[in-house]
PDB file of C-alpha atoms and ligand atoms in Angstrom:
ATOM      1  CA  MET A   1      15.142 -41.128 -68.345  1.00  0.00           C
ATOM      2  CA  GLY A   2      16.177 -40.930 -72.215  1.00  0.00           C
ATOM      3  CA  SER A   3      13.779 -42.485 -75.027  1.00  0.00           C
ATOM      4  CA  GLU A   4      10.701 -42.250 -72.815  1.00  0.00           C
ATOM      5  CA  ARG A   5       7.782 -40.140 -74.302  1.00  0.00           C
ATOM      6  CA  VAL A   6       6.288 -37.506 -71.632  1.00  0.00           C
ATOM      7  CA  LEU A   7       3.003 -36.414 -73.121  1.00  0.00           C
ATOM      8  CA  MET A   8       0.819 -33.604 -71.161  1.00  0.00           C
ATOM      9  CA  TYR A   9      -3.132 -33.620 -70.653  1.00  0.00           C
ATOM     10  CA  HIS A  10      -5.106 -31.096 -68.570  1.00  0.00           C
ATOM     11  CA  ALA A  11      -8.658 -32.009 -67.237  1.00  0.00           C
ATOM     12  CA  VAL A  12     -10.885 -35.008 -68.589  1.00  0.00           C
ATOM     13  CA  GLY A  13     -14.273 -34.510 -69.580  1.00  0.00           C
ATOM     14  CA  THR A  14     -16.852 -33.304 -72.307  1.00  0.00           C
ATOM     15  CA  ARG A  15     -16.866 -29.208 -72.262  1.00  0.00           C
ATOM     16  CA  SER A  16     -18.325 -26.726 -75.106  1.00  0.00           C
ATOM     17  CA  ALA A  17     -15.613 -25.086 -77.033  1.00  0.00           C
ATOM     18  CA  ALA A  18     -16.831 -21.583 -75.831  1.00  0.00           C
ATOM     19  CA  HIS A  19     -16.111 -23.255 -72.055  1.00  0.00           C
ATOM     20  CA  ASP A  20     -12.651 -24.491 -72.800  1.00  0.00           C
ATOM     21  CA  PRO A  21     -11.194 -22.488 -75.503  1.00  0.00           C
ATOM     22  CA  HIS A  22      -7.649 -24.130 -75.196  1.00  0.00           C
ATOM     23  CA  ASN A  23      -8.876 -27.660 -75.604  1.00  0.00           C
ATOM     24  CA  LEU A  24      -8.219 -28.214 -72.168  1.00  0.00           C
ATOM     25  CA  PHE A  25     -11.148 -31.156 -71.567  1.00  0.00           C
ATOM     26  CA  VAL A  26     -10.109 -34.543 -73.144  1.00  0.00           C
ATOM     27  CA  PRO A  27     -13.534 -36.544 -73.185  1.00  0.00           C
ATOM     28  CA  PRO A  28     -13.035 -39.853 -71.522  1.00  0.00           C
ATOM     29  CA  GLU A  29     -13.957 -42.182 -74.236  1.00  0.00           C
ATOM     30  CA  SER A  30     -11.047 -39.965 -76.005  1.00  0.00           C
ATOM     31  CA  LEU A  31      -9.001 -40.993 -73.793  1.00  0.00           C
ATOM     32  CA  ARG A  32      -9.666 -44.047 -73.427  1.00  0.00           C
ATOM     33  CA  GLY A  33      -9.241 -44.914 -76.745  1.00  0.00           C
ATOM     34  CA  GLN A  34      -5.872 -43.344 -76.701  1.00  0.00           C
ATOM     35  CA  LEU A  35      -4.556 -45.263 -73.857  1.00  0.00           C
ATOM     36  CA  ARG A  36      -5.929 -48.448 -75.164  1.00  0.00           C
ATOM     37  CA  ALA A  37      -4.287 -47.730 -78.623  1.00  0.00           C
ATOM     38  CA  LEU A  38      -0.820 -47.669 -76.829  1.00  0.00           C
ATOM     39  CA  LEU A  39      -1.366 -50.530 -74.959  1.00  0.00           C
ATOM     40  CA  ASP A  40      -2.146 -52.513 -78.287  1.00  0.00           C
ATOM     41  CA  ARG A  41       0.646 -51.271 -79.517  1.00  0.00           C
ATOM     42  CA  GLY A  42       2.983 -52.354 -76.934  1.00  0.00           C
ATOM     43  CA  TRP A  43       3.473 -49.198 -75.055  1.00  0.00           C
ATOM     44  CA  THR A  44       4.438 -49.091 -71.206  1.00  0.00           C
ATOM     45  CA  PRO A  45       2.533 -46.327 -69.494  1.00  0.00           C
ATOM     46  CA  LEU A  46       5.244 -45.668 -66.804  1.00  0.00           C
ATOM     47  CA  THR A  47       4.984 -44.534 -62.764  1.00  0.00           C
ATOM     48  CA  LEU A  48       7.059 -41.629 -61.951  1.00  0.00           C
ATOM     49  CA  ASP A  49       9.439 -43.987 -59.899  1.00  0.00           C
ATOM     50  CA  ALA A  50      10.140 -46.212 -63.103  1.00  0.00           C
ATOM     51  CA  TYR A  51      10.556 -43.154 -65.337  1.00  0.00           C
ATOM     52  CA  LEU A  52      13.285 -41.452 -62.600  1.00  0.00           C
ATOM     53  CA  ARG A  53      14.815 -44.998 -63.098  1.00  0.00           C
ATOM     54  CA  GLY A  54      15.299 -44.535 -66.237  1.00  0.00           C
ATOM     55  CA  ASP A  55      15.438 -48.108 -67.072  1.00  0.00           C
ATOM     56  CA  SER A  56      12.419 -47.978 -69.251  1.00  0.00           C
ATOM     57  CA  PRO A  57      11.585 -50.046 -71.853  1.00  0.00           C
ATOM     58  CA  SER A  58      11.703 -48.782 -75.268  1.00  0.00           C
ATOM     59  CA  ARG A  59       7.992 -47.909 -75.746  1.00  0.00           C
ATOM     60  CA  SER A  60       7.405 -46.532 -72.679  1.00  0.00           C
ATOM     61  CA  VAL A  61       5.265 -43.257 -72.085  1.00  0.00           C
ATOM     62  CA  LEU A  62       4.392 -41.075 -68.833  1.00  0.00           C
ATOM     63  CA  LEU A  63       1.347 -39.658 -68.757  1.00  0.00           C
ATOM     64  CA  THR A  64       1.110 -36.595 -67.152  1.00  0.00           C
ATOM     65  CA  PHE A  65      -2.364 -34.355 -66.220  1.00  0.00           C
ATOM     66  CA  ASP A  66      -1.770 -31.021 -64.769  1.00  0.00           C
ATOM     67  CA  ASP A  67      -3.513 -28.614 -62.629  1.00  0.00           C
ATOM     68  CA  GLY A  68      -5.742 -30.780 -61.006  1.00  0.00           C
ATOM     69  CA  TYR A  69      -9.279 -30.448 -61.825  1.00  0.00           C
ATOM     70  CA  GLN A  70     -11.926 -31.977 -59.794  1.00  0.00           C
ATOM     71  CA  ALA A  71     -13.389 -33.386 -63.692  1.00  0.00           C
ATOM     72  CA  PHE A  72      -9.661 -35.371 -63.713  1.00  0.00           C
ATOM     73  CA  LEU A  73     -10.429 -37.045 -60.619  1.00  0.00           C
ATOM     74  CA  ASP A  74     -14.556 -37.643 -61.570  1.00  0.00           C
ATOM     75  CA  GLU A  75     -13.809 -38.492 -65.248  1.00  0.00           C
ATOM     76  CA  GLY A  76     -10.138 -39.765 -65.953  1.00  0.00           C
ATOM     77  CA  LEU A  77      -9.174 -41.325 -62.797  1.00  0.00           C
ATOM     78  CA  PRO A  78     -12.416 -43.730 -63.415  1.00  0.00           C
ATOM     79  CA  VAL A  79     -10.448 -44.409 -67.201  1.00  0.00           C
ATOM     80  CA  LEU A  80      -7.310 -45.038 -65.976  1.00  0.00           C
ATOM     81  CA  ARG A  81      -8.193 -47.354 -63.218  1.00  0.00           C
ATOM     82  CA  GLU A  82      -9.932 -49.141 -65.638  1.00  0.00           C
ATOM     83  CA  LEU A  83      -7.216 -49.857 -67.770  1.00  0.00           C
ATOM     84  CA  ASP A  84      -4.977 -50.184 -64.781  1.00  0.00           C
ATOM     85  CA  VAL A  85      -2.346 -47.366 -65.994  1.00  0.00           C
ATOM     86  CA  PRO A  86      -0.232 -44.968 -63.810  1.00  0.00           C
ATOM     87  CA  ALA A  87      -0.047 -41.303 -64.363  1.00  0.00           C
ATOM     88  CA  THR A  88       1.389 -38.290 -62.340  1.00  0.00           C
ATOM     89  CA  VAL A  89      -1.032 -35.474 -61.610  1.00  0.00           C
ATOM     90  CA  PHE A  90       0.679 -31.910 -61.319  1.00  0.00           C
ATOM     91  CA  VAL A  91      -1.716 -30.025 -58.752  1.00  0.00           C
ATOM     92  CA  LEU A  92      -1.746 -26.380 -57.398  1.00  0.00           C
ATOM     93  CA  SER A  93      -0.856 -26.632 -53.371  1.00  0.00           C
ATOM     94  CA  GLY A  94      -2.252 -22.824 -53.103  1.00  0.00           C
ATOM     95  CA  LEU A  95      -5.696 -23.441 -54.719  1.00  0.00           C
ATOM     96  CA  LEU A  96      -6.872 -26.768 -53.424  1.00  0.00           C
ATOM     97  CA  GLY A  97     -10.282 -26.299 -53.592  1.00  0.00           C
ATOM     98  CA  GLY A  98      -9.999 -23.573 -55.677  1.00  0.00           C
ATOM     99  CA  ARG A  99     -10.772 -22.819 -59.378  1.00  0.00           C
ATOM    100  CA  SER A 100      -8.921 -21.779 -62.401  1.00  0.00           C
ATOM    101  CA  GLY A 101      -8.875 -18.455 -62.130  1.00  0.00           C
ATOM    102  CA  TRP A 102      -5.472 -17.478 -63.825  1.00  0.00           C
ATOM    103  CA  MET A 103      -7.127 -18.251 -66.828  1.00  0.00           C
ATOM    104  CA  PRO A 104      -9.468 -15.498 -67.337  1.00  0.00           C
ATOM    105  CA  GLU A 105     -11.174 -17.102 -70.293  1.00  0.00           C
ATOM    106  CA  MET A 106     -12.105 -20.274 -68.272  1.00  0.00           C
ATOM    107  CA  PRO A 107     -12.343 -19.110 -64.822  1.00  0.00           C
ATOM    108  CA  ASP A 108     -14.637 -21.553 -63.009  1.00  0.00           C
ATOM    109  CA  GLU A 109     -13.366 -24.872 -63.056  1.00  0.00           C
ATOM    110  CA  PRO A 110     -12.835 -26.390 -60.154  1.00  0.00           C
ATOM    111  CA  LEU A 111      -9.671 -27.616 -58.446  1.00  0.00           C
ATOM    112  CA  VAL A 112      -9.524 -31.439 -56.327  1.00  0.00           C
ATOM    113  CA  ASP A 113      -9.254 -30.015 -52.594  1.00  0.00           C
ATOM    114  CA  ALA A 114      -6.746 -31.666 -50.370  1.00  0.00           C
ATOM    115  CA  ASP A 115      -8.882 -35.085 -49.842  1.00  0.00           C
ATOM    116  CA  GLY A 116      -9.231 -35.081 -53.747  1.00  0.00           C
ATOM    117  CA  VAL A 117      -5.147 -35.465 -53.136  1.00  0.00           C
ATOM    118  CA  ARG A 118      -5.758 -37.661 -51.308  1.00  0.00           C
ATOM    119  CA  ARG A 119      -8.095 -39.493 -53.110  1.00  0.00           C
ATOM    120  CA  LEU A 120      -5.388 -39.583 -56.288  1.00  0.00           C
ATOM    121  CA  VAL A 121      -2.866 -40.758 -53.714  1.00  0.00           C
ATOM    122  CA  ALA A 122      -4.560 -43.369 -52.299  1.00  0.00           C
ATOM    123  CA  ALA A 123      -5.802 -44.363 -56.184  1.00  0.00           C
ATOM    124  CA  GLY A 124      -1.874 -44.969 -56.873  1.00  0.00           C
ATOM    125  CA  LEU A 125      -1.591 -41.853 -58.898  1.00  0.00           C
ATOM    126  CA  ASP A 126       2.062 -40.015 -58.179  1.00  0.00           C
ATOM    127  CA  VAL A 127       0.643 -36.642 -57.111  1.00  0.00           C
ATOM    128  CA  GLU A 128       3.601 -33.938 -57.755  1.00  0.00           C
ATOM    129  CA  CYS A 129       3.788 -30.007 -57.590  1.00  0.00           C
ATOM    130  CA  HIS A 130       2.483 -27.526 -60.492  1.00  0.00           C
ATOM    131  CA  GLY A 131       3.587 -24.733 -57.987  1.00  0.00           C
ATOM    132  CA  TRP A 132       1.482 -22.392 -55.833  1.00  0.00           C
ATOM    133  CA  ASP A 133      -0.698 -20.676 -57.888  1.00  0.00           C
ATOM    134  CA  HIS A 134      -0.161 -20.931 -60.880  1.00  0.00           C
ATOM    135  CA  SER A 135       2.616 -17.961 -61.624  1.00  0.00           C
ATOM    136  CA  HIS A 136       4.725 -17.258 -64.230  1.00  0.00           C
ATOM    137  CA  LEU A 137       8.166 -18.443 -62.899  1.00  0.00           C
ATOM    138  CA  ALA A 138      10.015 -16.629 -65.566  1.00  0.00           C
ATOM    139  CA  GLY A 139      11.604 -13.316 -64.781  1.00  0.00           C
ATOM    140  CA  THR A 140       9.797 -13.463 -61.645  1.00  0.00           C
ATOM    141  CA  ASP A 141      10.300 -12.486 -58.092  1.00  0.00           C
ATOM    142  CA  PRO A 142      12.597 -14.294 -55.466  1.00  0.00           C
ATOM    143  CA  GLU A 143       9.017 -14.178 -53.251  1.00  0.00           C
ATOM    144  CA  THR A 144       7.047 -15.510 -55.947  1.00  0.00           C
ATOM    145  CA  LEU A 145       9.748 -18.082 -56.921  1.00  0.00           C
ATOM    146  CA  THR A 146      10.145 -19.574 -53.503  1.00  0.00           C
ATOM    147  CA  ARG A 147       6.067 -19.334 -52.616  1.00  0.00           C
ATOM    148  CA  ASN A 148       5.563 -21.075 -55.470  1.00  0.00           C
ATOM    149  CA  VAL A 149       8.839 -24.010 -55.592  1.00  0.00           C
ATOM    150  CA  THR A 150       9.441 -24.316 -52.055  1.00  0.00           C
ATOM    151  CA  ASP A 151       6.542 -23.938 -50.194  1.00  0.00           C
ATOM    152  CA  ALA A 152       4.496 -25.455 -52.830  1.00  0.00           C
ATOM    153  CA  ALA A 153       6.632 -28.246 -52.396  1.00  0.00           C
ATOM    154  CA  ARG A 154       6.639 -28.173 -48.513  1.00  0.00           C
ATOM    155  CA  ALA A 155       2.537 -27.812 -48.311  1.00  0.00           C
ATOM    156  CA  LEU A 156       2.216 -30.901 -50.679  1.00  0.00           C
ATOM    157  CA  ALA A 157       4.320 -33.248 -48.737  1.00  0.00           C
ATOM    158  CA  GLU A 158       2.412 -32.208 -45.571  1.00  0.00           C
ATOM    159  CA  LEU A 159      -0.780 -33.480 -47.502  1.00  0.00           C
ATOM    160  CA  THR A 160       0.708 -36.401 -49.187  1.00  0.00           C
ATOM    161  CA  GLY A 161       3.321 -37.493 -46.821  1.00  0.00           C
ATOM    162  CA  ARG A 162       5.709 -38.024 -49.602  1.00  0.00           C
ATOM    163  CA  THR A 163       8.401 -35.879 -50.681  1.00  0.00           C
ATOM    164  CA  PRO A 164       7.244 -34.413 -54.270  1.00  0.00           C
ATOM    165  CA  ARG A 165       9.906 -35.146 -56.871  1.00  0.00           C
ATOM    166  CA  ALA A 166       8.714 -33.964 -60.179  1.00  0.00           C
ATOM    167  CA  TYR A 167       7.606 -30.168 -60.641  1.00  0.00           C
ATOM    168  CA  ALA A 168       5.989 -28.745 -63.529  1.00  0.00           C
ATOM    169  CA  TYR A 169       6.092 -25.196 -64.772  1.00  0.00           C
ATOM    170  CA  PRO A 170       3.271 -23.161 -65.164  1.00  0.00           C
ATOM    171  CA  TYR A 171       2.445 -22.184 -68.847  1.00  0.00           C
ATOM    172  CA  GLY A 172       6.072 -24.594 -69.400  1.00  0.00           C
ATOM    173  CA  ASP A 173       7.539 -21.386 -68.771  1.00  0.00           C
ATOM    174  CA  HIS A 174      11.424 -21.522 -67.022  1.00  0.00           C
ATOM    175  CA  ASP A 175      14.189 -19.479 -67.016  1.00  0.00           C
ATOM    176  CA  ALA A 176      18.223 -19.983 -65.675  1.00  0.00           C
ATOM    177  CA  ALA A 177      16.471 -18.905 -61.802  1.00  0.00           C
ATOM    178  CA  ALA A 178      13.446 -21.102 -62.145  1.00  0.00           C
ATOM    179  CA  ARG A 179      15.557 -24.293 -62.834  1.00  0.00           C
ATOM    180  CA  ARG A 180      17.816 -23.602 -60.051  1.00  0.00           C
ATOM    181  CA  ALA A 181      15.593 -22.745 -57.475  1.00  0.00           C
ATOM    182  CA  VAL A 182      13.376 -26.317 -58.618  1.00  0.00           C
ATOM    183  CA  ALA A 183      17.031 -27.822 -58.353  1.00  0.00           C
ATOM    184  CA  GLU A 184      17.775 -26.654 -55.357  1.00  0.00           C
ATOM    185  CA  ALA A 185      14.274 -27.457 -53.457  1.00  0.00           C
ATOM    186  CA  GLY A 186      15.621 -31.287 -54.219  1.00  0.00           C
ATOM    187  CA  PHE A 187      13.256 -32.169 -57.218  1.00  0.00           C
ATOM    188  CA  GLU A 188      14.440 -34.776 -59.166  1.00  0.00           C
ATOM    189  CA  VAL A 189      13.199 -33.570 -62.759  1.00  0.00           C
ATOM    190  CA  ALA A 190      11.129 -30.808 -64.113  1.00  0.00           C
ATOM    191  CA  PHE A 191       8.627 -30.563 -66.961  1.00  0.00           C
ATOM    192  CA  SER A 192       8.446 -27.635 -69.502  1.00  0.00           C
ATOM    193  CA  VAL A 193       6.314 -27.886 -72.865  1.00  0.00           C
ATOM    194  CA  HIS A 194       7.970 -27.062 -75.798  1.00  0.00           C
ATOM    195  CA  GLU A 195      11.479 -25.720 -74.269  1.00  0.00           C
ATOM    196  CA  GLY A 196      14.059 -28.090 -73.380  1.00  0.00           C
ATOM    197  CA  VAL A 197      16.909 -27.698 -71.281  1.00  0.00           C
ATOM    198  CA  GLY A 198      18.312 -30.734 -69.679  1.00  0.00           C
ATOM    199  CA  ARG A 199      16.863 -32.510 -66.747  1.00  0.00           C
ATOM    200  CA  PHE A 200      15.331 -29.691 -65.092  1.00  0.00           C
ATOM    201  CA  ALA A 201      12.946 -28.404 -68.254  1.00  0.00           C
ATOM    202  CA  VAL A 202      12.250 -31.731 -69.967  1.00  0.00           C
ATOM    203  CA  PRO A 203       9.689 -31.124 -72.818  1.00  0.00           C
ATOM    204  CA  ARG A 204       6.290 -32.514 -72.950  1.00  0.00           C
ATOM    205  CA  VAL A 205       3.904 -33.440 -75.808  1.00  0.00           C
ATOM    206  CA  ASP A 206       0.511 -31.566 -75.183  1.00  0.00           C
ATOM    207  CA  ILE A 207      -2.971 -33.758 -75.850  1.00  0.00           C
ATOM    208  CA  THR A 208      -6.012 -32.005 -76.246  1.00  0.00           C
ATOM    209  CA  SER A 209      -9.473 -32.238 -77.529  1.00  0.00           C
ATOM    210  CA  ILE A 210      -8.989 -31.398 -80.985  1.00  0.00           C
ATOM    211  CA  ASP A 211      -6.171 -34.749 -81.733  1.00  0.00           C
ATOM    212  CA  THR A 212      -7.842 -37.543 -83.668  1.00  0.00           C
ATOM    213  CA  ASP A 213      -6.255 -40.805 -83.235  1.00  0.00           C
ATOM    214  CA  LEU A 214      -4.277 -39.798 -86.198  1.00  0.00           C
ATOM    215  CA  THR A 215      -2.867 -37.013 -84.308  1.00  0.00           C
ATOM    216  CA  PHE A 216      -2.415 -38.875 -81.193  1.00  0.00           C
ATOM    217  CA  ARG A 217      -0.188 -41.892 -83.209  1.00  0.00           C
ATOM    218  CA  MET A 218       1.923 -38.547 -84.356  1.00  0.00           C
ATOM    219  CA  LYS A 219       2.521 -37.030 -80.948  1.00  0.00           C
ATOM    220  CA  THR A 220       4.102 -40.363 -79.789  1.00  0.00           C
ATOM    221  CA  TRP A 221       6.694 -40.547 -83.287  1.00  0.00           C
ATOM    222  CA  ARG A 222      10.023 -40.216 -81.868  1.00  0.00           C
ATOM    223  CA  ALA A 223      10.987 -36.941 -84.504  1.00  0.00           C
ATOM    224  CA  TYR A 224       7.153 -35.260 -83.275  1.00  0.00           C
ATOM    225  CA  PRO A 225       9.086 -32.498 -81.567  1.00  0.00           C
ATOM    226  CA  ALA A 226      11.190 -31.933 -84.055  1.00  0.00           C
ATOM    227  CA  LEU A 227       8.538 -31.751 -86.967  1.00  0.00           C
ATOM    228  CA  ARG A 228       6.454 -29.640 -84.361  1.00  0.00           C
ATOM    229  CA  ARG A 229       9.555 -26.694 -84.025  1.00  0.00           C
ATOM    230  CA  LEU A 230      10.076 -27.540 -88.226  1.00  0.00           C
ATOM    231  CA  SER A 231       6.656 -26.473 -88.819  1.00  0.00           C
ATOM    232  CA  GLY A 232       6.689 -23.861 -86.374  1.00  0.00           C
ATOM    233  CA  HIS A 233       9.453 -21.961 -88.253  1.00  0.00           C
ATOM    234  CA  ALA A 234       7.054 -22.981 -91.300  1.00  0.00           C
ATOM    235  CA  PRO A 235       3.507 -21.878 -91.262  1.00  0.00           C
ATOM    236  CA  ALA A 236       2.731 -22.836 -94.297  1.00  0.00           C
ATOM    237  CA  LEU A 237       4.119 -26.620 -93.985  1.00  0.00           C
ATOM    238  CA  ARG A 238       1.936 -26.086 -90.199  1.00  0.00           C
ATOM    239  CA  SER A 239      -1.238 -24.795 -92.043  1.00  0.00           C
ATOM    240  CA  GLY A 240      -0.606 -27.700 -94.848  1.00  0.00           C
ATOM    241  CA  LEU A 241      -0.191 -30.546 -91.978  1.00  0.00           C
ATOM    242  CA  HIS A 242      -3.317 -29.668 -90.252  1.00  0.00           C
ATOM    243  CA  SER A 243      -5.662 -29.671 -93.719  1.00  0.00           C
ATOM    244  CA  MET A 244      -4.132 -32.834 -93.981  1.00  0.00           C
ATOM    245  CA  ILE A 245      -4.451 -34.685 -90.859  1.00  0.00           C
ATOM    246  CA  GLY A 246      -7.397 -32.787 -89.679  1.00  0.00           C
ATOM    247  CA  ARG A 247      -8.710 -31.844 -86.143  1.00  0.00           C
ATOM    248  CA  ALA A 248     -11.478 -33.819 -83.829  1.00  0.00           C
ATOM    249  CA  PRO A 249     -15.174 -31.658 -84.315  1.00  0.00           C
ATOM    250  CA  ARG A 250     -15.762 -29.842 -81.262  1.00  0.00           C
ATOM    251  CA  ARG A 251     -19.552 -29.051 -79.753  1.00  0.00           C
TER     252      ARG A 251
HETATM  253 ZN1  LIG B   1      -0.747 -25.333 -65.280  1.00  0.00          ZN
END
């Protein structure tokens, strides 16, 4: 691991802004366009195994999809298969067949059930661990940590027949105790969102439905995370960048 980019998607599909206030649903045609652009520009999408081996070519990308939405299975998987692109999906062991109730703003999105997980595995995707029930792990009690790390990993292994190797913190949220729990449970890598701390909190770049061709391309720049941090500290720069590069329209 080193120079690889790690992109974080959530669901694939088309939803209204009212239904999807966090812009988590990337329309399938946008996903197709983004992946084609990566392939055309010589990027190599990685399996988790290739990512963990760490001997990837310089333009390599790990595509990750969080939460395990049924809409990802229905509308994202066909695009990945069409383009023969590997991806890693992070599912919630305690919410298989359930709904996105941890988000009061969008509580009703169905999540894949056990059979859906098997279909993802059979399609060649890496199905990995996103915890038990989307609890915040930073500052939590030991029971919540055990349920969301050790128990979640065991349940997923029983379902897939494989030991999970990668963890994605719910909300990207972690602290020293959470990172230690994930390492002790045998995971080989864990992903955060913005805050990176070594191998057990590797940051990712989030892709949403308001990304344009230009912002998507910028998000693959090596300097993008640093630019993002900088603009976060300078609101004027951030709003200036936004008005310059625009955002994709929502319906
Ligand atoms: Zn999540």
